[in-house]
Short mmCIF file of C-alpha atoms and ligand atoms in Angstrom, two decimals:
data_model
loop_
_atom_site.label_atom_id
_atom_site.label_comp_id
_atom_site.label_asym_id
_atom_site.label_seq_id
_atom_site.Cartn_x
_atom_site.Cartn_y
_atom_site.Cartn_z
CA UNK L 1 0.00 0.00 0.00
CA UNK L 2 1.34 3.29 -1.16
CA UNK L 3 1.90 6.17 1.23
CA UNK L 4 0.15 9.73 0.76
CA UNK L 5 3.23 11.35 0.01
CA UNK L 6 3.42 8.61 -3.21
CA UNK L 7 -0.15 9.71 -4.20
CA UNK L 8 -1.35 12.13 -7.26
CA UNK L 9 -4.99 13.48 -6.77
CA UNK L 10 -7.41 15.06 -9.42
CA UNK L 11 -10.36 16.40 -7.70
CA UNK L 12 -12.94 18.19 -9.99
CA UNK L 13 -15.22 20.75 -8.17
CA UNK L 14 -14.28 23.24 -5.80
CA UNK L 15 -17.50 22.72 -3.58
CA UNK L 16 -17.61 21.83 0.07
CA UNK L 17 -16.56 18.37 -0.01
CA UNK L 18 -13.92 18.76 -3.36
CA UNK L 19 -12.71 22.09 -1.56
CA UNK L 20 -12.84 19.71 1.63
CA UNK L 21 -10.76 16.51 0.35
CA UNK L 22 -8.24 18.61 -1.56
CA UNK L 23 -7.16 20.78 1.36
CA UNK L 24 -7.04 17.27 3.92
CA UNK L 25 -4.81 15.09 0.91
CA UNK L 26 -2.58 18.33 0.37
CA UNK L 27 -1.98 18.52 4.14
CA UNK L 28 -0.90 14.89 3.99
CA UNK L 29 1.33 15.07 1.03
CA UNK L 30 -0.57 14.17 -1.70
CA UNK L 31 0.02 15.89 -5.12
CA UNK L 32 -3.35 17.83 -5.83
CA UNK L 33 -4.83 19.22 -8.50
CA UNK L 34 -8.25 21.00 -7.73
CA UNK L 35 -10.43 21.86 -10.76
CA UNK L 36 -13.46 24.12 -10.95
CA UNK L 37 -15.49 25.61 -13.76
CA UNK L 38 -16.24 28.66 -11.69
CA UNK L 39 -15.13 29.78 -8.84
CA UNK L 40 -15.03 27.98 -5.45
CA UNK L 41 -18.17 29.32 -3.42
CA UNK L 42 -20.00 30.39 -6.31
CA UNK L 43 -23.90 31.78 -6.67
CA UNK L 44 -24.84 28.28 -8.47
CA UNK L 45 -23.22 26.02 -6.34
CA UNK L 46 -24.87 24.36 -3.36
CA UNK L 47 -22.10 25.09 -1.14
CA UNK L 48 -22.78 29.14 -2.33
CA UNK L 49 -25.13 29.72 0.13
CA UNK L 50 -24.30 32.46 2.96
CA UNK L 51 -25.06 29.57 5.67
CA UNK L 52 -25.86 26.05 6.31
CA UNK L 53 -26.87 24.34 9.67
CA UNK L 54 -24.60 22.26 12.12
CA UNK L 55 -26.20 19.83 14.25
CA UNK L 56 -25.75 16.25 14.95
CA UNK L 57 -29.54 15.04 15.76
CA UNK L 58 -29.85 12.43 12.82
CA UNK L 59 -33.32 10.22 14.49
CA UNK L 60 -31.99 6.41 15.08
CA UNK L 61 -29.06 7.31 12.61
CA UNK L 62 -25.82 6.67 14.53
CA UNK L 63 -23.07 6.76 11.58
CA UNK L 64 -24.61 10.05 10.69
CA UNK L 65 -24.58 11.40 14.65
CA UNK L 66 -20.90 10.37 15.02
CA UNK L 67 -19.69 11.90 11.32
CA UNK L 68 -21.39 15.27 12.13
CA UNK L 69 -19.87 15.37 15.42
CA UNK L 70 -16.89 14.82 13.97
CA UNK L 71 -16.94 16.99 11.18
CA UNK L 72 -18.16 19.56 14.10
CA UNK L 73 -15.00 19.59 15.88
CA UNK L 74 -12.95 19.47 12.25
CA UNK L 75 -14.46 22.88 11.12
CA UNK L 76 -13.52 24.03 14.53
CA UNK L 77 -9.78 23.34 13.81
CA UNK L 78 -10.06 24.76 9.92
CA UNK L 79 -10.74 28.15 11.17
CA UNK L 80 -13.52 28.95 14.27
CA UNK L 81 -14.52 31.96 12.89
CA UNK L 82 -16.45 29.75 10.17
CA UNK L 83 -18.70 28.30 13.13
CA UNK L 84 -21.36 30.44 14.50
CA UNK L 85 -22.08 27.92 17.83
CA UNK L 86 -25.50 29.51 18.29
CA UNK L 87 -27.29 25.92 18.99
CA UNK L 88 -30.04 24.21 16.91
CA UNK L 89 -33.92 23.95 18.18
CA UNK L 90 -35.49 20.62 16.95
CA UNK L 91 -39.40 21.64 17.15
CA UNK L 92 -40.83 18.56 17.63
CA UNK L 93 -44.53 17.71 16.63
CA UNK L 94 -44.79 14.57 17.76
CA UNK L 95 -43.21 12.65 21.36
CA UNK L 96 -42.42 9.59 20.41
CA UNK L 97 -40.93 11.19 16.98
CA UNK L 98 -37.75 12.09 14.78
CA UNK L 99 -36.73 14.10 17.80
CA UNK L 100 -37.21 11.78 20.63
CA UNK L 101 -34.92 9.16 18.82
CA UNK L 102 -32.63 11.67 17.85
CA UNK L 103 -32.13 12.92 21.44
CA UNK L 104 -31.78 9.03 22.50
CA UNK L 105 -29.04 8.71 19.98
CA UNK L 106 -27.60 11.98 20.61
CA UNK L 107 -27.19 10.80 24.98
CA UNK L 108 -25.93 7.65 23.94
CA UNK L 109 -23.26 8.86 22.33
CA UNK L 110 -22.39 11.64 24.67
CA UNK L 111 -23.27 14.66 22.90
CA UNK L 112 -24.86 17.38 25.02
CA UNK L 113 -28.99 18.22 24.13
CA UNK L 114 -31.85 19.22 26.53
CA UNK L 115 -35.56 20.07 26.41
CA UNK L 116 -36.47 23.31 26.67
CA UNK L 117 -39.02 25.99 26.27
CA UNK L 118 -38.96 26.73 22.64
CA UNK L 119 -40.74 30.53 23.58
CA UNK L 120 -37.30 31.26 25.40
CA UNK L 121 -35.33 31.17 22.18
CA UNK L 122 -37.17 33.43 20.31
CA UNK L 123 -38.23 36.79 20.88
CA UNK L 124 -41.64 35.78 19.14
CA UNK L 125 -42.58 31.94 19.40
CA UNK L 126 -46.05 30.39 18.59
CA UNK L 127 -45.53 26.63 19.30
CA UNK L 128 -49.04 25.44 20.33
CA UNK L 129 -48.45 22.84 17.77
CA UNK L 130 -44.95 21.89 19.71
CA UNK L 131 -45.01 18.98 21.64
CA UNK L 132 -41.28 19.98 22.94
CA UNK L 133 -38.29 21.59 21.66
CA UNK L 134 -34.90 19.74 21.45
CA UNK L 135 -32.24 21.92 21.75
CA UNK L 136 -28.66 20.86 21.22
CA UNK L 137 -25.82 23.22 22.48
CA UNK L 138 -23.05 22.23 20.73
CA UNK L 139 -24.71 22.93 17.04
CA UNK L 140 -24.88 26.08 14.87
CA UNK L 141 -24.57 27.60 11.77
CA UNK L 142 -21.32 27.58 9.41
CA UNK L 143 -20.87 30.68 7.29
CA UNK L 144 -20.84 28.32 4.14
CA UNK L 145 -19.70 30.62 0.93
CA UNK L 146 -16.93 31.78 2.98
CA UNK L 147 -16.09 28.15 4.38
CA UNK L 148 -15.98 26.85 0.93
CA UNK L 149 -13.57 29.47 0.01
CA UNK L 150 -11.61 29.04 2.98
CA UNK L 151 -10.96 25.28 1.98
CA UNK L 152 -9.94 26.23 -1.57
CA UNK L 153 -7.68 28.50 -0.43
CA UNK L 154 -6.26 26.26 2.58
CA UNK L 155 -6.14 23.45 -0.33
CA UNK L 156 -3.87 25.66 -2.08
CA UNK L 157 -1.45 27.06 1.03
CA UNK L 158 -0.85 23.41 1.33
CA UNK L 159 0.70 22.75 -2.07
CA UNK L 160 -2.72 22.18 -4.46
CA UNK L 161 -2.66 23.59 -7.83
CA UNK L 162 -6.27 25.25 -8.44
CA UNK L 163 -7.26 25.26 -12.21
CA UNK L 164 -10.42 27.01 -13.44
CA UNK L 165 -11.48 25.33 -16.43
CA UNK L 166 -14.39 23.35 -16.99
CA UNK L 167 -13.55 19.17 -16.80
CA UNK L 168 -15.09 15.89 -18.67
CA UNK L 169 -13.70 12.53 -17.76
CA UNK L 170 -12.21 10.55 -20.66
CA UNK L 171 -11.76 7.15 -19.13
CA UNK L 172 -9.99 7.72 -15.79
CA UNK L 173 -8.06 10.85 -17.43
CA UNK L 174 -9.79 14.32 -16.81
CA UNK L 175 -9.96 16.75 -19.87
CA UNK L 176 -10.50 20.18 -19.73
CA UNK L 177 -12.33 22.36 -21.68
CA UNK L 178 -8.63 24.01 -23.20
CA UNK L 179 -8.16 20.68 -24.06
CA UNK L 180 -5.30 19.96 -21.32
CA UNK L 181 -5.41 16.06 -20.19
CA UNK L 182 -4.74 15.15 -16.45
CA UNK L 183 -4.12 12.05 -15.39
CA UNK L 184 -3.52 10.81 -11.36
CA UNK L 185 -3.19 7.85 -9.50
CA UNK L 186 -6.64 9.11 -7.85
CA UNK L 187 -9.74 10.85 -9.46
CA UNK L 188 -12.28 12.28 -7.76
CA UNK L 189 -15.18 13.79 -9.30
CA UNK L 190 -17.25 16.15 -6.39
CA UNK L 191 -19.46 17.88 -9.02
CA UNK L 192 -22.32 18.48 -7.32
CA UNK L 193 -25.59 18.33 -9.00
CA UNK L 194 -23.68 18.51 -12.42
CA UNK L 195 -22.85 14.64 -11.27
CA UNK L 196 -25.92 13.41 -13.39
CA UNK L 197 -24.75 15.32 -16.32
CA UNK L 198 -21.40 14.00 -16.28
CA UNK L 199 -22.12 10.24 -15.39
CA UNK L 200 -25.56 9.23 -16.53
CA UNK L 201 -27.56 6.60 -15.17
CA UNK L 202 -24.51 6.03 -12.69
CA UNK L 203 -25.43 8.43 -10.27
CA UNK L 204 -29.13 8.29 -9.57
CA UNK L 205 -29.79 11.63 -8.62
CA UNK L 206 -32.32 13.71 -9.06
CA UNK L 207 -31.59 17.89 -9.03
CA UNK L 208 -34.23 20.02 -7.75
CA UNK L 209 -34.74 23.66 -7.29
CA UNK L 210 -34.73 24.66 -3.38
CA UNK L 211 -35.40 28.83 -2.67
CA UNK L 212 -33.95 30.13 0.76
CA UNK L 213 -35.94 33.46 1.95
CA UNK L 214 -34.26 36.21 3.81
CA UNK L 215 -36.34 38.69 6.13
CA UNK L 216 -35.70 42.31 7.53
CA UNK L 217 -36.34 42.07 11.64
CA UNK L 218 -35.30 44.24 14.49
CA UNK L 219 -31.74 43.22 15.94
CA UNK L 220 -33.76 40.80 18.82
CA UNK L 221 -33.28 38.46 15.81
CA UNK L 222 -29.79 38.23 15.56
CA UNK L 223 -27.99 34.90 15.13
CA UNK L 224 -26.07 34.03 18.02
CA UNK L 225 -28.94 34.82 20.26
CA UNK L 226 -31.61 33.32 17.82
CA UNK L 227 -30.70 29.61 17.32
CA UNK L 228 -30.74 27.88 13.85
CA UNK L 229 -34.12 25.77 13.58
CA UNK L 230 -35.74 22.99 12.33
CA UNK L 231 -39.40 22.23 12.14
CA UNK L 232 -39.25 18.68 10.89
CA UNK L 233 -42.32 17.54 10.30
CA UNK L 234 -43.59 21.03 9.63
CA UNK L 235 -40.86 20.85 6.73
CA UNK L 236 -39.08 24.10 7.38
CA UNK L 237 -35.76 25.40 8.97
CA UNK L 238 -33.67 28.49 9.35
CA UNK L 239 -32.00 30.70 11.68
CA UNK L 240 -32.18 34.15 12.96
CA UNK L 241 -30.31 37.34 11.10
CA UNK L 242 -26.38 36.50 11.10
CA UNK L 243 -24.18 39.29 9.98
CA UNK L 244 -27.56 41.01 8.78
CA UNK L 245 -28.13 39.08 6.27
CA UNK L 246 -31.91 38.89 7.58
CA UNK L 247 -33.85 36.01 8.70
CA UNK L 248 -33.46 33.14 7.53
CA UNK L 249 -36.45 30.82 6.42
CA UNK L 250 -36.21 27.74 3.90
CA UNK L 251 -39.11 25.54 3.02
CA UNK L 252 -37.96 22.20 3.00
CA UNK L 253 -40.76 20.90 0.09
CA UNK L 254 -38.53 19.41 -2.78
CA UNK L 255 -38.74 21.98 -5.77
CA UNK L 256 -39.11 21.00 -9.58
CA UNK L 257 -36.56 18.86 -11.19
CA UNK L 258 -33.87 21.60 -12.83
CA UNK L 259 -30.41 21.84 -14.61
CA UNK L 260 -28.47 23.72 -12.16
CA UNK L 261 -26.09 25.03 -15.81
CA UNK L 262 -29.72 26.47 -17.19
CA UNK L 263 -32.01 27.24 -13.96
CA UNK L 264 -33.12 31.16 -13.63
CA UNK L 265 -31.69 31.67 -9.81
CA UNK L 266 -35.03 33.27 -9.23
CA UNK L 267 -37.24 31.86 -6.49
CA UNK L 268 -40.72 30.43 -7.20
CA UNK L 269 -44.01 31.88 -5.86
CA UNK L 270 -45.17 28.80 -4.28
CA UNK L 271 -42.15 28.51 -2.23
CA UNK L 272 -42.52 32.28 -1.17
CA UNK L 273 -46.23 32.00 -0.17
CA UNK L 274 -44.70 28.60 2.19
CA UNK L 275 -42.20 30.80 3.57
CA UNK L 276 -44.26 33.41 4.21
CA UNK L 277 -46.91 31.22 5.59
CA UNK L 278 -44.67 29.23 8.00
CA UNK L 279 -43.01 32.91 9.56
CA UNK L 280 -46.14 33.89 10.33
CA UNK L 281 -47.42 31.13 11.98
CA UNK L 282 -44.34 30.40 13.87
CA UNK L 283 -42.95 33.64 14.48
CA UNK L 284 -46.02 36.04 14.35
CA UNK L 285 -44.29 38.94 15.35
CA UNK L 286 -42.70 38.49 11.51
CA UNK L 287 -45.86 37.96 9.77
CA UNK L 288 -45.06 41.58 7.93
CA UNK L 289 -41.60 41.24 7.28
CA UNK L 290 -40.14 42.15 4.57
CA UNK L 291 -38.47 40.14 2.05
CA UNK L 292 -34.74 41.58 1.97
CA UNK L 293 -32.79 38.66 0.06
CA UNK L 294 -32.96 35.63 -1.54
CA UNK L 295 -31.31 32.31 -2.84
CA UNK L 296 -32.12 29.51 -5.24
CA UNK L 297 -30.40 26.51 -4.98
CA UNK L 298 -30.21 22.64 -5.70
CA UNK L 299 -30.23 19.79 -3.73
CA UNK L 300 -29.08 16.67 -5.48
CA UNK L 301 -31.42 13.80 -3.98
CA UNK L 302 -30.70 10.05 -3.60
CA UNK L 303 -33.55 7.81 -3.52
CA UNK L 304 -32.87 7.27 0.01
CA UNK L 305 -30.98 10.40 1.08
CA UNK L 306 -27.32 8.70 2.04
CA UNK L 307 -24.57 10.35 -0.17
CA UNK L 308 -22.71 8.90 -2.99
CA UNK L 309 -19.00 8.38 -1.76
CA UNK L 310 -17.68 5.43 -4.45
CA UNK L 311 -15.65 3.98 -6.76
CA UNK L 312 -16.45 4.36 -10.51
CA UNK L 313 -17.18 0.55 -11.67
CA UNK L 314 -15.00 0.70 -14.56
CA UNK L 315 -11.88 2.08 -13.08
CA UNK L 316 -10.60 -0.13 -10.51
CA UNK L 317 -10.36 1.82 -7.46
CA UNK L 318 -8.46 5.23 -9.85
CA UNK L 319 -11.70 6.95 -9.94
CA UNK L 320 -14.57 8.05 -7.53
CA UNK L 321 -17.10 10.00 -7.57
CA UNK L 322 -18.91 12.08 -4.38
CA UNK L 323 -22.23 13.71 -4.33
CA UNK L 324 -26.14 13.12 -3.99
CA UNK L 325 -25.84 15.35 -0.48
CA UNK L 326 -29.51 15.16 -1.08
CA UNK L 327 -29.58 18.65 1.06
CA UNK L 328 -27.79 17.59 4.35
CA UNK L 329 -24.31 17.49 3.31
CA UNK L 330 -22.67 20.67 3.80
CA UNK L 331 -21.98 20.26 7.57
CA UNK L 332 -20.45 16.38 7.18
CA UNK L 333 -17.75 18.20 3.95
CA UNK L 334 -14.22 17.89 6.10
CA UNK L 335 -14.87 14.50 7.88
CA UNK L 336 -16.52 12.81 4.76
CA UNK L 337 -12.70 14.18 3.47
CA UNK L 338 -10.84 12.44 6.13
CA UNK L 339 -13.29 8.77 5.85
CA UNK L 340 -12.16 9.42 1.75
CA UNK L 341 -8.54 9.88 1.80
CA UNK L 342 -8.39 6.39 3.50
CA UNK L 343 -10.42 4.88 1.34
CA UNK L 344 -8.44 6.53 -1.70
CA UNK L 345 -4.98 5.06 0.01
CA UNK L 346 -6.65 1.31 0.43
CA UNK L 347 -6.89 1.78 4.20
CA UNK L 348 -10.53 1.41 4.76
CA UNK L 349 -13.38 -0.74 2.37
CA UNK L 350 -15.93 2.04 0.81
CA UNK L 351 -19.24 2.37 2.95
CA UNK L 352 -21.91 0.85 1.81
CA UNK L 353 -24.52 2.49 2.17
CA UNK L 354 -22.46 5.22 -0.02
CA UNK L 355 -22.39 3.02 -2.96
CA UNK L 356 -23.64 3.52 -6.58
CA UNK L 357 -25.86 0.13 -6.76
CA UNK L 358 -29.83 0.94 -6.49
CA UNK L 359 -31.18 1.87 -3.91
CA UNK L 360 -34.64 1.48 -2.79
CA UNK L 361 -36.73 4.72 -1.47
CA UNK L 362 -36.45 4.98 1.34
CA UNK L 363 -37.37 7.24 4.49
CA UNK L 364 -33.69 7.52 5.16
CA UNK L 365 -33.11 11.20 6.93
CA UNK L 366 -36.35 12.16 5.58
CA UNK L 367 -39.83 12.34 6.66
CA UNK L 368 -43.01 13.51 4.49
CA UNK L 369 -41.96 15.95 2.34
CA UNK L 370 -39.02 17.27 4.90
CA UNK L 371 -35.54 16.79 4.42
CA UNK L 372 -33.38 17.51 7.29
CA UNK L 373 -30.55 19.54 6.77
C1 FAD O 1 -31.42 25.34 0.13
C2 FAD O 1 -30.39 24.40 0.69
C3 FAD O 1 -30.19 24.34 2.06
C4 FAD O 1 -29.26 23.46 2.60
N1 FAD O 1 -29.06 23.46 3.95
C5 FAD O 1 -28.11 22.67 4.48
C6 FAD O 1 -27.82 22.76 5.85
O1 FAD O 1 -28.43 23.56 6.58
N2 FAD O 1 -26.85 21.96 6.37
C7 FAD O 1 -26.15 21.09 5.57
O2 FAD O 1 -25.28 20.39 6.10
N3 FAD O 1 -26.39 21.01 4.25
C8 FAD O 1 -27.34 21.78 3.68
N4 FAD O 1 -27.58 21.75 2.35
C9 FAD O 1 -26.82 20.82 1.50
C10 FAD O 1 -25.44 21.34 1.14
O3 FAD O 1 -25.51 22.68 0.72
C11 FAD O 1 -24.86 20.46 0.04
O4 FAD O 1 -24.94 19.10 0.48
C12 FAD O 1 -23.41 20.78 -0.26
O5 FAD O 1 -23.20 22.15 -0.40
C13 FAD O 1 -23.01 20.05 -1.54
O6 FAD O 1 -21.66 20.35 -1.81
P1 FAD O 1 -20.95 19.75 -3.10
O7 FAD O 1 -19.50 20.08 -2.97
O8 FAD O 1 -21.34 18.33 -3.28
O9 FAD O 1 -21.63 20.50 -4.36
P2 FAD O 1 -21.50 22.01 -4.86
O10 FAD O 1 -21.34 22.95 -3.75
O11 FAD O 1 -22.62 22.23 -5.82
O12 FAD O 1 -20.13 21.99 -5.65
C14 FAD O 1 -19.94 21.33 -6.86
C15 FAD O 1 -18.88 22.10 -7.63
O13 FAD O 1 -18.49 21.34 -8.77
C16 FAD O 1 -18.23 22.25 -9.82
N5 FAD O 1 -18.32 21.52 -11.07
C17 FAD O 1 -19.39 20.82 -11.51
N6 FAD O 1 -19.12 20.25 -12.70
C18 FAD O 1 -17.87 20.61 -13.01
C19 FAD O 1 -17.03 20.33 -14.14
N7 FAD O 1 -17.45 19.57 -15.16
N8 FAD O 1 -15.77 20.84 -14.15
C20 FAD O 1 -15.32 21.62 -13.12
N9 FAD O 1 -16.09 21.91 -12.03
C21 FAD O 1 -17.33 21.41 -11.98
C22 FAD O 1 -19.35 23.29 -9.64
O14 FAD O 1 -19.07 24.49 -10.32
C23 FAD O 1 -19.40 23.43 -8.14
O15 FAD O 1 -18.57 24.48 -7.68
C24 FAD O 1 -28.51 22.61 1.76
C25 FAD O 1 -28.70 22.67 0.37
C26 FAD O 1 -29.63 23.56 -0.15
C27 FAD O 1 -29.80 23.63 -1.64
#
């Protein structure tokens, strides 16, 4: 078995998890080459958001508890400053729910969450509906555009080579769009929902169109203070204003199938009027706020919600391919790296339940019509 230091990487896609595996393979001595069409952190890229939620409640889902807490204290050691530890509030409809075996989970494996009163955490709370609210200390928000560029840069203070060209595999070689031919002893393809595009009925993935709704409050809103939140079965989540961006609210429906090269980044009415809908039930004091900003963005569903993390069938081990974050993936980017590099070197067997064969649908980290971030 060959050494890091031995290794040549390719990684195509400057998102949070290429971004994410380049810097950790250029810190161990591998010979990287990071290539992205755009520009890491960019307005169409999933990981081009302003923020994305931390938290390690995952229901029964161990492996998921134990990679988020460890990709918790990984961003912590990339740079704190990308962490806003402001908590997450589970707002649970149901007790013997998503949130009740996530807090079972979460005790058994040592990481600190209480019940609380869910009217204490906001300065305007209507949770009649609430049968209790989870809260979980060590959990936040991660500023995510500026994480993703972070890691790109990192990537490249540790030796990587960042080339912005657009890529197409050509066997396991990589050819960009100049025409310039790369070729490594690893190849990893983190494209995001341009996956399909690239690889066909290989990756089954469907890309939909998600809208993320910012709104002007007074500065009682302000994230830290306000902690992120997520109505699970009520299929929404967000935070409170961080760095004035405004408040954030995201219905968690799944959008129309798009092309995320083609889609207008213009958010659709229906997902406004849910927005809308769900602030002013939950937070009446907001039922007049204005909109101030918004985003539209992709997730990249699996039929079950687990990522793709796997070899490419017809490569023996040279090429892989990473995506179908099927919208929970930001947080897990740097430990999903570290799980990677090992499997890259030969040290660890791919996970399975990260593999390209079909997969049945599945409730995975979903419930009706919600996906958790
Ligand atoms: C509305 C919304 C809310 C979300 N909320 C959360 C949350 O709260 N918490 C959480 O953990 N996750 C969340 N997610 C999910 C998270 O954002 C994604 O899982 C994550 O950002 C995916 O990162 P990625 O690197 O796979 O893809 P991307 O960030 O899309 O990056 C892929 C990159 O590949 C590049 N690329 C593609 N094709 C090529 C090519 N041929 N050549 C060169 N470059 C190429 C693209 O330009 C892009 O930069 C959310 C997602 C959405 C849409």
């Amino acid at each position: 078995m060959a050494s890091a230091s031995q290794r040549s990487l390719v990684v195509i896609g400057a998102g949070v998890f290429g971004a994410s595996l380049a810097r950790h393979c250029a810190r161990a001595g591998w010979d990287v080459t990071l290539v992205e069409q755009v520009a890491p952190g960019h307005a169409r890229a999933a990981s081009g958001d302003e923020s994305r939620l931390i938290r390690c409640a995952h229901g029964a889902d161990e492996w998921h508890t134990r990679l988020a807490r460890r990709a918790w204290e990984l961003w912590r050691e990339i740079d704190p400053r990308l962490v806003v530890p402001a908590g997450m509030a589970w707002l649970a409809h149901r007790v013997g729910g998503w949130e009740a075996e996530s807090e079972r989970t979460l005790r058994a494996a040592g990481i600190p969450c209480e019940r609380v009163d869910g009217a204490g955490l906001f300065p305007s709370f209507a949770g009649g509906d609430i049968a209790f609210t989870l809260f979980e200390p060590e959990a936040g928000i991660l500023r995510a555009r500026e994480a993703t560029r972070a890691l790109a840069r990192l990537a490249v203070e540790e030796g990587a080579r960042l080339l912005l060209a657009r890529a197409r595999p050509d066997g396991s070689a990589v050819v960009l769009d100049g025409g310039q031919r790369l070729e490594a002893d690893r190849v990893v393809w983190a494209c995001g929902g341009w996956l399909p595009a690239l690889f066909g009925d290989l990756v089954r993935v469907r890309v939909t169109q998600q809208d993320v709704f910012y709104f002007g409050a007074p500065a009682a809103w302000r994230t830290p203070g306000v902690p992120g939140w997520v109505d699970y079965d009520g299929a929404a989540y967000g935070l409170g204003d961080l760095d004035g961006r405004g408040v954030k609210v995201a219905p968690d429906v799944e959008g129309p199938e798009v092309d995320p090269e083609t889609v207008e980044r213009l958010p659709l009415a229906a997902h406004e009027r849910q927005a809308r809908e769900y602030l002013a039930r939950r937070f009446p004091a907001l039922a007049d706020a204005p909109i101030v900003g918004t985003r539209t963005c992709q997730y990249e569903l699996t039929p079950d919600t687990h990522f793709i993390v796997a070899p490419h069938p017809g490569h023996d081990g040279r090429v892989w391919l990473v995506g179908g974050t099927s919208g929970h993936g930001f947080k897990h980017g740097p430990a999903i790296a570290e799980l990677l590099q090992s499997q890259l070197l030969g040290e660890s067997p791919p996970e399975p339940r990260l593999g390209l064969e079909p997969r049945e649908p599945d409730r995975g980290l979903r419930t009706a019509g919600a996906v958790i971030r």
